[in-house]
Coordinates of C-alpha atoms in Angstrom, one line a residue:
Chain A
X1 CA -22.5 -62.3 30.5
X2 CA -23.7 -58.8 30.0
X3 CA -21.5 -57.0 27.6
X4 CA -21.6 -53.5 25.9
X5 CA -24.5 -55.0 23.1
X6 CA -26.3 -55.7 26.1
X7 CA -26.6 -52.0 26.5
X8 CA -29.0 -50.5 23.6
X9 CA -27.3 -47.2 23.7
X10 CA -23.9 -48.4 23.7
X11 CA -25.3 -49.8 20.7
X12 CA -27.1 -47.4 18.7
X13 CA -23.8 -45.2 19.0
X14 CA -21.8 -47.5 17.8
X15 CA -23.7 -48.6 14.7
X16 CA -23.9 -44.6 14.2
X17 CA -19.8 -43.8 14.5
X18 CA -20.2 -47.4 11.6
X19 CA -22.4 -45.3 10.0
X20 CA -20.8 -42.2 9.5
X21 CA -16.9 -44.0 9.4
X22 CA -18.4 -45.5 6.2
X23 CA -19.4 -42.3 4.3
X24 CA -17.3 -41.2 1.9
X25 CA -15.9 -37.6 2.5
X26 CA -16.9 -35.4 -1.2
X27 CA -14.7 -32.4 -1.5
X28 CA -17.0 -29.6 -2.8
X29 CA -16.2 -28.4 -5.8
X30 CA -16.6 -25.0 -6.7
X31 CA -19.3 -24.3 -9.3
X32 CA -17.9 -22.6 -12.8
X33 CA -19.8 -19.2 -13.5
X34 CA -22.3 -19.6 -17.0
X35 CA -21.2 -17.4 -19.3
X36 CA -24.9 -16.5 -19.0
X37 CA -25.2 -15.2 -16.0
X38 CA -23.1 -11.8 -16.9
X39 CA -24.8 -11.4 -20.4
X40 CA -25.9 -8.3 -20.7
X41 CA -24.8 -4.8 -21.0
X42 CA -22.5 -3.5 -17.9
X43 CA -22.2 0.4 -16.5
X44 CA -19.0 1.1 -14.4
X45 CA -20.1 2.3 -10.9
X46 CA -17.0 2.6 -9.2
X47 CA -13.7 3.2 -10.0
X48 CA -10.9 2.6 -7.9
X49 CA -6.9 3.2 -8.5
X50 CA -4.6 1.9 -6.0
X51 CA -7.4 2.5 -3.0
X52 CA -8.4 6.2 -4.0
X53 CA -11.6 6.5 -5.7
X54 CA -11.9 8.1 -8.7
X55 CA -15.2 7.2 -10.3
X56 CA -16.4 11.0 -9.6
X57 CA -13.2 12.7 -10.3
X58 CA -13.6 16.3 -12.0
X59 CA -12.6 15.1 -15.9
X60 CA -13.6 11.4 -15.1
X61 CA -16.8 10.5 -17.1
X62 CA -17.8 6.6 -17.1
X63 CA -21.1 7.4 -18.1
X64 CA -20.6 6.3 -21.6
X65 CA -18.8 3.6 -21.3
X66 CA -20.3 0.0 -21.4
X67 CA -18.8 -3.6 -21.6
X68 CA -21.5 -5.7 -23.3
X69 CA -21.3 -9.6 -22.6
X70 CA -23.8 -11.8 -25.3
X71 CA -23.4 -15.7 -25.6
X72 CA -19.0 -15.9 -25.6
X73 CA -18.4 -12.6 -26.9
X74 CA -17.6 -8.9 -25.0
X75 CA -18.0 -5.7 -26.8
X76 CA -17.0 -2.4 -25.5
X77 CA -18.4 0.9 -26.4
X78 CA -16.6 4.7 -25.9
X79 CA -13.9 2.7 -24.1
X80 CA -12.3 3.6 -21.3
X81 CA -8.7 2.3 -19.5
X82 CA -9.7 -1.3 -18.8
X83 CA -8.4 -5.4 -18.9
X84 CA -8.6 -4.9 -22.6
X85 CA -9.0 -2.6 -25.4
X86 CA -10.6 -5.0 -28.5
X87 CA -13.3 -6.7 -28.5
X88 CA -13.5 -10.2 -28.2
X89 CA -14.4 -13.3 -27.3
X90 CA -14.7 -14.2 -23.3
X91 CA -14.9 -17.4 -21.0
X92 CA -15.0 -18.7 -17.4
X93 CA -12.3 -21.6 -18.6
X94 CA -10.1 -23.1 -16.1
X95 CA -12.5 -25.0 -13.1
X96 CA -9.3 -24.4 -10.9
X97 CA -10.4 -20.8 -10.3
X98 CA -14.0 -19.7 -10.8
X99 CA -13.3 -16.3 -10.2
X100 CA -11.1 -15.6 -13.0
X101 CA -12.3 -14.4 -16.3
X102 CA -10.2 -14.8 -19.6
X103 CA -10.9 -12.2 -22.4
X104 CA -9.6 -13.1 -26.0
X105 CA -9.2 -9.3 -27.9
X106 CA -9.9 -10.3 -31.7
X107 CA -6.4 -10.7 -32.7
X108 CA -4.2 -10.9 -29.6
X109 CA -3.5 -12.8 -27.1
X110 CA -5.9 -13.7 -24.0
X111 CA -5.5 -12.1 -20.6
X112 CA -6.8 -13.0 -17.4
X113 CA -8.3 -11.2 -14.4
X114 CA -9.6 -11.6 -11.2
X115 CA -13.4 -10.7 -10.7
X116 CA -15.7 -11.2 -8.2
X117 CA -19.8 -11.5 -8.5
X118 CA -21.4 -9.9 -5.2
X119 CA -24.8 -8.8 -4.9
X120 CA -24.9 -5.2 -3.5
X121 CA -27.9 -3.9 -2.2
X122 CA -29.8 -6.6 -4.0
X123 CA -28.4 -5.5 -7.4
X124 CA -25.7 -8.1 -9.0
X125 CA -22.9 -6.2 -9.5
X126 CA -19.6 -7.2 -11.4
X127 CA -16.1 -5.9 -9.8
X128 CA -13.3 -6.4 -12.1
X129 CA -9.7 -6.4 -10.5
X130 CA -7.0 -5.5 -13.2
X131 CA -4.1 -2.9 -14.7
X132 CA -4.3 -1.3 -17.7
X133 CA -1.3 -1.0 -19.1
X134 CA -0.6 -4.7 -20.6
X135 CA 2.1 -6.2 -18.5
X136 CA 3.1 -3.1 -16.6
X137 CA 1.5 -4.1 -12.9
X138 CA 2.3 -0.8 -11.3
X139 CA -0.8 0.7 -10.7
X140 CA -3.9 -1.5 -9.4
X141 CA -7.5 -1.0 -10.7
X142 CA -11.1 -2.2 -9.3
X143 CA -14.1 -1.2 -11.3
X144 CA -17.4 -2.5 -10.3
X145 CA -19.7 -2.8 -12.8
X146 CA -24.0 -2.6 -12.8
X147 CA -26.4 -4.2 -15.5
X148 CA -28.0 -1.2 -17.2
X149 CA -31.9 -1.9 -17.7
Chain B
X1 CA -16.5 -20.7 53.6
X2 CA -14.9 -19.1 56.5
X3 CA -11.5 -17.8 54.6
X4 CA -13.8 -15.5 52.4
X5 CA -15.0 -13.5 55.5
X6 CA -11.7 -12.3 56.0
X7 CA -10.9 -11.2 52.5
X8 CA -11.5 -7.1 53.1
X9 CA -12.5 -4.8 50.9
X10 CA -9.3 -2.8 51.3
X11 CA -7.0 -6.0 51.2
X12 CA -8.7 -6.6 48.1
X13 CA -7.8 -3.4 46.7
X14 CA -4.4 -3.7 47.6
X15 CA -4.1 -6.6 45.8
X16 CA -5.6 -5.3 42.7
X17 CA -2.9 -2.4 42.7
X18 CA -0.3 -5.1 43.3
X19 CA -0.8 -6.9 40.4
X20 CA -1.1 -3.8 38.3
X21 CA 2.1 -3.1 39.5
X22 CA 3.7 -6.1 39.1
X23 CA 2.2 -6.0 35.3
X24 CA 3.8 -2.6 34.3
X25 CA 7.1 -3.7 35.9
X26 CA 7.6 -6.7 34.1
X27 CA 6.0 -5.8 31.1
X28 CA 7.9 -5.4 27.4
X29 CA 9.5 -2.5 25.9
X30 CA 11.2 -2.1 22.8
X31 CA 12.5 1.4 22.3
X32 CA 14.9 3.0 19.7
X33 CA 16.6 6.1 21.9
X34 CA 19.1 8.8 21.1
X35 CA 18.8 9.3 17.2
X36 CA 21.9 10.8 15.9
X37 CA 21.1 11.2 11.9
X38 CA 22.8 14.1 10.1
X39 CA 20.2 16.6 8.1
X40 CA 22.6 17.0 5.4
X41 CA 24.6 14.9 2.6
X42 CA 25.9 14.9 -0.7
X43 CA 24.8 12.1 -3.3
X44 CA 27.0 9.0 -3.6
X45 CA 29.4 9.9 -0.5
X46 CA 28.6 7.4 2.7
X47 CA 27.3 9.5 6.2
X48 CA 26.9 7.7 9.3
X49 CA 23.6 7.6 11.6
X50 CA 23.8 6.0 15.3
X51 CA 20.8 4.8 17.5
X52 CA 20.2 3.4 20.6
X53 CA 18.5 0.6 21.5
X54 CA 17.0 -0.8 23.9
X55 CA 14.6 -4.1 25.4
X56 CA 12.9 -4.9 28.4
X57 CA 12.0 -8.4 27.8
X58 CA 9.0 -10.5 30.0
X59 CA 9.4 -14.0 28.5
X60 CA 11.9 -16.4 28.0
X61 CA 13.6 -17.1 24.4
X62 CA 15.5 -19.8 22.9
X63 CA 16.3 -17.8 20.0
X64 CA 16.1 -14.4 19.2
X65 CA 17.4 -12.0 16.6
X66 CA 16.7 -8.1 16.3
X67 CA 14.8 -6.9 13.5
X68 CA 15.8 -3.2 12.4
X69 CA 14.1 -1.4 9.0
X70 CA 15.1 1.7 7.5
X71 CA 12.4 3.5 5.4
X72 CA 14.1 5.2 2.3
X73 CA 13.6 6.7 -1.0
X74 CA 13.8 3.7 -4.0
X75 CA 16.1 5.8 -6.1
X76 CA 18.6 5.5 -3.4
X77 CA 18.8 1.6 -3.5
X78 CA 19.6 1.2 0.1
X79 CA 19.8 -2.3 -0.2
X80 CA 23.2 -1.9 -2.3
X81 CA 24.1 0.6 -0.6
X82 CA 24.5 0.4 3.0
X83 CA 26.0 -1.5 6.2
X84 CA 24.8 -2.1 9.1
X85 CA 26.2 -3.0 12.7
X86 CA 25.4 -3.0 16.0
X87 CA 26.8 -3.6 19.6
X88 CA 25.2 -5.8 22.6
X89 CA 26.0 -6.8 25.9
X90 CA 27.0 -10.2 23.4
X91 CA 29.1 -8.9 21.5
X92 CA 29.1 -6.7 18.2
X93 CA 27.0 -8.6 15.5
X94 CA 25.7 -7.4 11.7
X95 CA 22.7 -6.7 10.4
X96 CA 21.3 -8.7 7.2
X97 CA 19.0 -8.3 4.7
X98 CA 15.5 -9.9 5.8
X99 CA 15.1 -13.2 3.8
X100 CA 11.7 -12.4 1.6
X101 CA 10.1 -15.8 3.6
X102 CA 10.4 -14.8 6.4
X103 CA 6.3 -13.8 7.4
X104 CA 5.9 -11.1 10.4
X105 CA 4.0 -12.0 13.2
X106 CA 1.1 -10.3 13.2
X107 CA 0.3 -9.8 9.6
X108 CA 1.6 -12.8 7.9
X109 CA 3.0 -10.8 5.5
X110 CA 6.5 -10.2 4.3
X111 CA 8.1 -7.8 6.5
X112 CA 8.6 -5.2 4.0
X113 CA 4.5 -5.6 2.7
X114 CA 3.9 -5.6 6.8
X115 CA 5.7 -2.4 7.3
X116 CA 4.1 -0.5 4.2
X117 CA 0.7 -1.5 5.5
X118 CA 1.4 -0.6 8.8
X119 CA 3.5 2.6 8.7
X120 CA 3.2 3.7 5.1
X121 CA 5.4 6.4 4.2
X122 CA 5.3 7.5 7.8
X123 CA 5.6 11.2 7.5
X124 CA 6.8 11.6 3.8
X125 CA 4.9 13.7 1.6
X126 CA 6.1 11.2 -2.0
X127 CA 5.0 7.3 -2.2
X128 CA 8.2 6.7 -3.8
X129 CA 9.5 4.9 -0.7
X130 CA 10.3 1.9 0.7
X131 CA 11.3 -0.4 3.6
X132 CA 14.1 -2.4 3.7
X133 CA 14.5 -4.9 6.4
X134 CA 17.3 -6.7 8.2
X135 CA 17.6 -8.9 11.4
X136 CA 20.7 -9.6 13.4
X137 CA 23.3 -11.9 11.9
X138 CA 22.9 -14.0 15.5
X139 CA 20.1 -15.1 17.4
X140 CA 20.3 -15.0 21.3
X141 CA 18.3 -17.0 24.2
X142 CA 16.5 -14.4 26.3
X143 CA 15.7 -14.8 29.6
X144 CA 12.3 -13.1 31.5
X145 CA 13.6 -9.6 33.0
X146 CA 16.7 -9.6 30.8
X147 CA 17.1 -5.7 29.1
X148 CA 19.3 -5.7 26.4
X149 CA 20.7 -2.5 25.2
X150 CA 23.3 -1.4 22.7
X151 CA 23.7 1.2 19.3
X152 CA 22.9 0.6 16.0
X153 CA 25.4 2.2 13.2
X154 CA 24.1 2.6 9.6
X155 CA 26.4 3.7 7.2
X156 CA 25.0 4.7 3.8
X157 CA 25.5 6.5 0.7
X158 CA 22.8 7.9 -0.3
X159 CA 21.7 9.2 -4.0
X160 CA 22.4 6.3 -6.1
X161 CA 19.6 7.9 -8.3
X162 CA 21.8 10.7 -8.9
X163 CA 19.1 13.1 -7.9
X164 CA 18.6 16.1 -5.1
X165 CA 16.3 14.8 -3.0
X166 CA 15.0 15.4 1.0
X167 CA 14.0 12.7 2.6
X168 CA 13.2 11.7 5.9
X169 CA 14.7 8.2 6.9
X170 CA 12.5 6.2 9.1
X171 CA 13.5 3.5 11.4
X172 CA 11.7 0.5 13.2
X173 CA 13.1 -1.8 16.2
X174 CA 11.2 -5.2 16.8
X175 CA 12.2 -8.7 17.0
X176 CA 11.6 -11.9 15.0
X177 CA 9.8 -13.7 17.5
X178 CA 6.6 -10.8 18.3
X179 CA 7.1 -8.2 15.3
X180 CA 4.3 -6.3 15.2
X181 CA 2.4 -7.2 17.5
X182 CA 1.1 -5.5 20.9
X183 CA 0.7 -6.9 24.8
X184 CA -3.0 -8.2 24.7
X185 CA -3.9 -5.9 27.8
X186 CA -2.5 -2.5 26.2
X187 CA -4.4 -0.7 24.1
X188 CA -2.4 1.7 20.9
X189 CA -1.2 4.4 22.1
X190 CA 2.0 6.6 21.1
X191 CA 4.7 5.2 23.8
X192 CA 6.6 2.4 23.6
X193 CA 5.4 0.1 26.8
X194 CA 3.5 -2.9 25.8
X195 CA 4.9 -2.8 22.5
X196 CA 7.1 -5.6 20.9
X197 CA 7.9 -2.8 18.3
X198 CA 9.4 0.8 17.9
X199 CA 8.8 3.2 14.6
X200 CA 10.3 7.1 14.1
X201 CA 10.6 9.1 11.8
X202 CA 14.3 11.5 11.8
X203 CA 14.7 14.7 10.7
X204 CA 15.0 15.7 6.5
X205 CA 17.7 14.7 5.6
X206 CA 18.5 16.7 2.3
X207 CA 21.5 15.8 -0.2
X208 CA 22.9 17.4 -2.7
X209 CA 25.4 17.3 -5.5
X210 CA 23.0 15.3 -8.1
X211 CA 23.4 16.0 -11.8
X212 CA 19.3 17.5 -11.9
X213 CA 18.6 20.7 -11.1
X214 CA 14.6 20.2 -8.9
X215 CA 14.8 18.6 -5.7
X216 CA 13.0 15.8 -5.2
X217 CA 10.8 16.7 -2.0
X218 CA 9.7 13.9 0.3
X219 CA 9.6 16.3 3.2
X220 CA 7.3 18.9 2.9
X221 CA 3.7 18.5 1.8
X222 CA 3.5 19.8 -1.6
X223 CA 1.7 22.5 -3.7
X224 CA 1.3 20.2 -6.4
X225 CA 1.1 16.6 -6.8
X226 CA 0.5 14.1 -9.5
X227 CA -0.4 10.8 -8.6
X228 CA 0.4 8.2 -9.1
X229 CA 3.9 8.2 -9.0
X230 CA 4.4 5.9 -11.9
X231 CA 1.8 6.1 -14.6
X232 CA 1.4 5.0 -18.2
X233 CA -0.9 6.6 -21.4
X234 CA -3.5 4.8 -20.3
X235 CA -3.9 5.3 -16.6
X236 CA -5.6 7.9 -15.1
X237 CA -3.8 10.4 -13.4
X238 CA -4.6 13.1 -11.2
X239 CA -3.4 17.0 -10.6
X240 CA -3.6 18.7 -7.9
X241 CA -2.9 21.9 -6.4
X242 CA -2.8 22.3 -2.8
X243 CA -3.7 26.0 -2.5
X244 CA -3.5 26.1 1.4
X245 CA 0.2 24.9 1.6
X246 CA 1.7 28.6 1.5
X247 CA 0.7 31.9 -0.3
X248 CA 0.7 31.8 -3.8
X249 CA -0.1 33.8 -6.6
X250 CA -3.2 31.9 -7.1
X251 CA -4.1 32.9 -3.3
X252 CA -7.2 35.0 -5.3
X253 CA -8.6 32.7 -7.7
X254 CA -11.6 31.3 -7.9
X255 CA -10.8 28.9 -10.9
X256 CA -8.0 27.3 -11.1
X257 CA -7.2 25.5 -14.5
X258 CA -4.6 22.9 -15.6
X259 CA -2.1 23.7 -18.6
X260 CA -0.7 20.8 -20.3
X261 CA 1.9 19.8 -22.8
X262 CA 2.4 16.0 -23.5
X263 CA 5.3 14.8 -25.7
X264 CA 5.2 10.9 -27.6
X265 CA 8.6 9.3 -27.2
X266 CA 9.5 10.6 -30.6
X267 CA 8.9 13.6 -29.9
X268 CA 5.3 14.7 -30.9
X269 CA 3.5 16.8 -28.6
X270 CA -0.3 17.6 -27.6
X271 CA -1.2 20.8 -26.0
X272 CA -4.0 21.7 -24.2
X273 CA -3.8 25.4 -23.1
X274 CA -6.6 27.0 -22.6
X275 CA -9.3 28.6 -19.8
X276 CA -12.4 26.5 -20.1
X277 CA -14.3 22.6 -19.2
X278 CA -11.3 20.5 -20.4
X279 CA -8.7 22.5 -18.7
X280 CA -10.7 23.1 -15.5
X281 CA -9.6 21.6 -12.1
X282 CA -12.5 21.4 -8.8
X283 CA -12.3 22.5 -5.8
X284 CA -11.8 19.8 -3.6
X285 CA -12.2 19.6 0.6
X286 CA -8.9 21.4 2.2
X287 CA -9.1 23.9 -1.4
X288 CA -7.3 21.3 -3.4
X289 CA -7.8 21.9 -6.8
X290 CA -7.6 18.3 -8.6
X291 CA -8.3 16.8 -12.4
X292 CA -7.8 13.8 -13.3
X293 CA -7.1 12.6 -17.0
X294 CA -6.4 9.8 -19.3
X295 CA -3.9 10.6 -21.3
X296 CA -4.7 8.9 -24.1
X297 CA -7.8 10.0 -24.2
X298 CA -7.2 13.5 -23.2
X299 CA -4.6 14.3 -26.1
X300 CA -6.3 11.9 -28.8
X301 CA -3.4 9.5 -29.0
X302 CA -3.6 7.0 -31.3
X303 CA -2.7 3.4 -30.4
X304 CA 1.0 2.7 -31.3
X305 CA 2.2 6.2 -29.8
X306 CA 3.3 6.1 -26.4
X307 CA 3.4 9.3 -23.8
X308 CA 7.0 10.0 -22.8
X309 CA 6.0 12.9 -20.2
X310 CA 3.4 15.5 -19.4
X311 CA 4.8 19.4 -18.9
X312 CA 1.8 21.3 -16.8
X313 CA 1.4 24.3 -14.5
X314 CA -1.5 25.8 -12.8
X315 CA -3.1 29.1 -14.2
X316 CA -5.9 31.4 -12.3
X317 CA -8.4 33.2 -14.3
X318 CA -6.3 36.1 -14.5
X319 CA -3.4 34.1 -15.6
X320 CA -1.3 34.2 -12.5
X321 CA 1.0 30.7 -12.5
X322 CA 2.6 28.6 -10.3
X323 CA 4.8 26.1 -12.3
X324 CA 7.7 24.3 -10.7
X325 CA 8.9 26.2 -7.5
X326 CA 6.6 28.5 -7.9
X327 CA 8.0 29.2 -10.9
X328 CA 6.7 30.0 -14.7
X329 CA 8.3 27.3 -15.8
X330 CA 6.3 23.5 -16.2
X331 CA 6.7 20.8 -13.8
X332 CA 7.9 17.6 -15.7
X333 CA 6.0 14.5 -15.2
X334 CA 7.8 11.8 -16.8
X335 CA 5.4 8.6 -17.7
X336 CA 7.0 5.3 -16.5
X337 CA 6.0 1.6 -15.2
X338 CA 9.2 1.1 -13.1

């Protein structure tokens, strides 16, 4: 009697829907950020307040400002508006959202912030989503930030 | 095979134009007709606006309610503050406010989110504005050809803010089955065919009566502008004088700098009056003249104090100013999150 295991395709394709029907389906999960991979000192390129730039704005100068990132702590020289205004102590904590960024000021209480990590014409850049006025959300900031050499 | 040779060239092209018509004839149209909106009120007594409106529906519907926005100052609190009917070959029906989960079409957003991104402050000069939804109280099953057609009637009271102000209302027609969207073989353009959707702009409306003397100008574009709107001590926030708007008497100047007074909430004050680098604004594309500052940085405040408001005017070299009106006297900038 001839059946379908007779047939050595039939068969190969179904040992192969056996095969794969028997692999286990692994959610990816998304990789935390190092803390390590933003140490360094940071230079604000781009400055951006509810869509308008502002970065080059006559009475605008970022050119001073720096947020420093070494092991868990952030320090920020000739500060400027930003997420926070104390330095502090930094972390990539909750695994539910890689692309947030908690900074502790010495003192107070943390706050979070969204940030993304893109590479921009082969330089890693830093862009920092935020308002800086505490818990007033009225007017939306993005800085992007460079690693000064 | 043989069928093919007697396909023409002409009968082909008759064809071709038949289904074009047969396309624009049947298509959609959503149109708001026949604006009647008065130019002039007085703050906290109701006026009435009318409009027409009118669909040209190509598909069927089980259900289908009108959408209708109103674009309006905040300060006037429309949502509070007005009612809104309308007639149909149904019946007469009310408008409600727009549920917040209720996603338009095209976007996925909330209508009023949709509507700012789409239309902004269509034709307002302040982004102090905002949208404000509603859909019919019933929903209707629509059948292909059917062209519904009726009046809107908005009664509202305007100035709940208390303040003079020109506006200019805007208005938007669509339905909760297509919002936003557009007939996939139209392409944008200003009419209304092949559109599930209708936006216009009235006429300023300016009302009067409010306990502040300055009007709050939504109309007309400007001479000066801060921005944002609503700013803190430490936000950055930008000046600008639009030198091309009408003849001033800074019509002559080739620097323009910005005078400032801020005052704390208890009262102490920073002043930065002077002609040079900290005071001077830069010529911008279209001869705007703009800085931009940080307050806190810009008048040394220590943490703790708070900006209440920033006085300024505009000075030329020679000293000639333009303050509020076109006045001496400073424009107030009050420093506020809500």
């Amino acid at each position: 009697m001839k059946t379908i295991f007779n047939n050595k395709k039939y068969f190969i394709a179904l040992l192969a829907l056996f095969v794969l029907a028997s692999c286990k389906v692994e959610k990816i999960r998304p990789v935390a950020e190092s803390t390590k991979t933003i140490e360094g000192s940071w230079k604000v390129t781009k400055a951006i307040r509810n869509g308008t730039d502002i970065t080059n704005h006559q009475g605008v100068d970022f050119s001073n400002f720096r947020v420093n990132f070494e092991g868990g702590n952030y320090t920020l020289d000739n500060r400027m508006p930003f997420i926070v205004k104390d330095n502090g102590t930094f972390s990539f904590d909750d695994p539910q959202y890689p692309f947030k960024i908690t900074f502790t000021p010495t003192g107070t209480s943390a706050i979070s912030t969204s940030f993304s990590f893109p590479i921009v014409n082969g330089a890693r850049t830093i862009t920092f989503k935020f308002s800086p006025n505490g818990e007033c959300t009225t007017n939306a900031y993005t800085y992007t930030l460079e690693k000064v050499n | 095979m043989k069928y093919l040779s007697k396909i023409t060239r002409s009968g082909l092209l008759k064809a071709g134009a038949l289904i074009a018509l047969v396309i624009v004839l049947t298509c959609c149209a959503t149109e708001l007709l026949e604006l009647n909106q008065p130019t002039e009120g007085v703050v906290n007594e109701p006026l009435t606006i009318t409009v027409n409106y009118h669909y040209t529906l190509n598909d069927d519907y089980a259900n289908m309610r009108m959408v209708f926005a109103l674009l309006v100052p905040k300060g006037w609190d429309i949502r509070n503050h007005a009612t809104l009917t309308y007639t149909s070959p149904f019946g007469p029906g009310t408008l409600t406010l727009m549920p917040d989960n209720i996603l338009e079409k095209k976007s996925g957003l909330p209508w009023a989110e949709a509507l700012q991104q789409k239309f902004g402050i269509a034709g307002n000069y302040i982004n102090d504005m905002e949208w404000i939804t509603y859909q019919s109280s019933d929903s209707y099953e629509m059948k292909n050809g059917d062209k519904p057609t009726g009046t809107i009637t908005i009664t509202l009271t305007p100035g709940a803010d208390n303040s003079n102000t020109s506006a200019k209302i805007g208005y938007l027609l669509s339905n909760d089955n297509q919002g936003l969207t557009e007939q996939d073989d139209f392409t944008q353009d200003a009419n209304t065919l092949g559109k599930y959707y209708h936006q216009l702009t009235g006429p300023c409306l300016t009302v009067t009566g409010g306990t502040s003397g300055e009007t709050i100008d939504f109309c007309n574009v400007p001479v000066t502008m801060a921005d944002p709107f609503k700013a803190l001590t430490d936000d950055f926030i930008t000046f600008a004088f639009l030198s091309t708007v009408k003849s001033t008497p800074l019509d002559d100047a080739t620097e323009v700098y910005l005078i400032t007074e801020a005052e704390t909430t208890t009262g102490t004050k920073y002043t930065v009056d002077e002609h040079s680098a900290k005071t001077l604004t830069r010529e911008e594309a279209g001869k705007i003249f703009r800085f931009t500052l940080w307050p806190r940085s810009y008048y040394g405040v220590p943490e703790g104090e708070t900006i209440a408001k920033i006085r300024y005017h505009f000075e030329d070299e020679h000293g000639h100013i333009w303050g509020l009106n076109g006045t001496e006297e400073d424009i107030t900038y009050v420093l506020r999150c809500q």
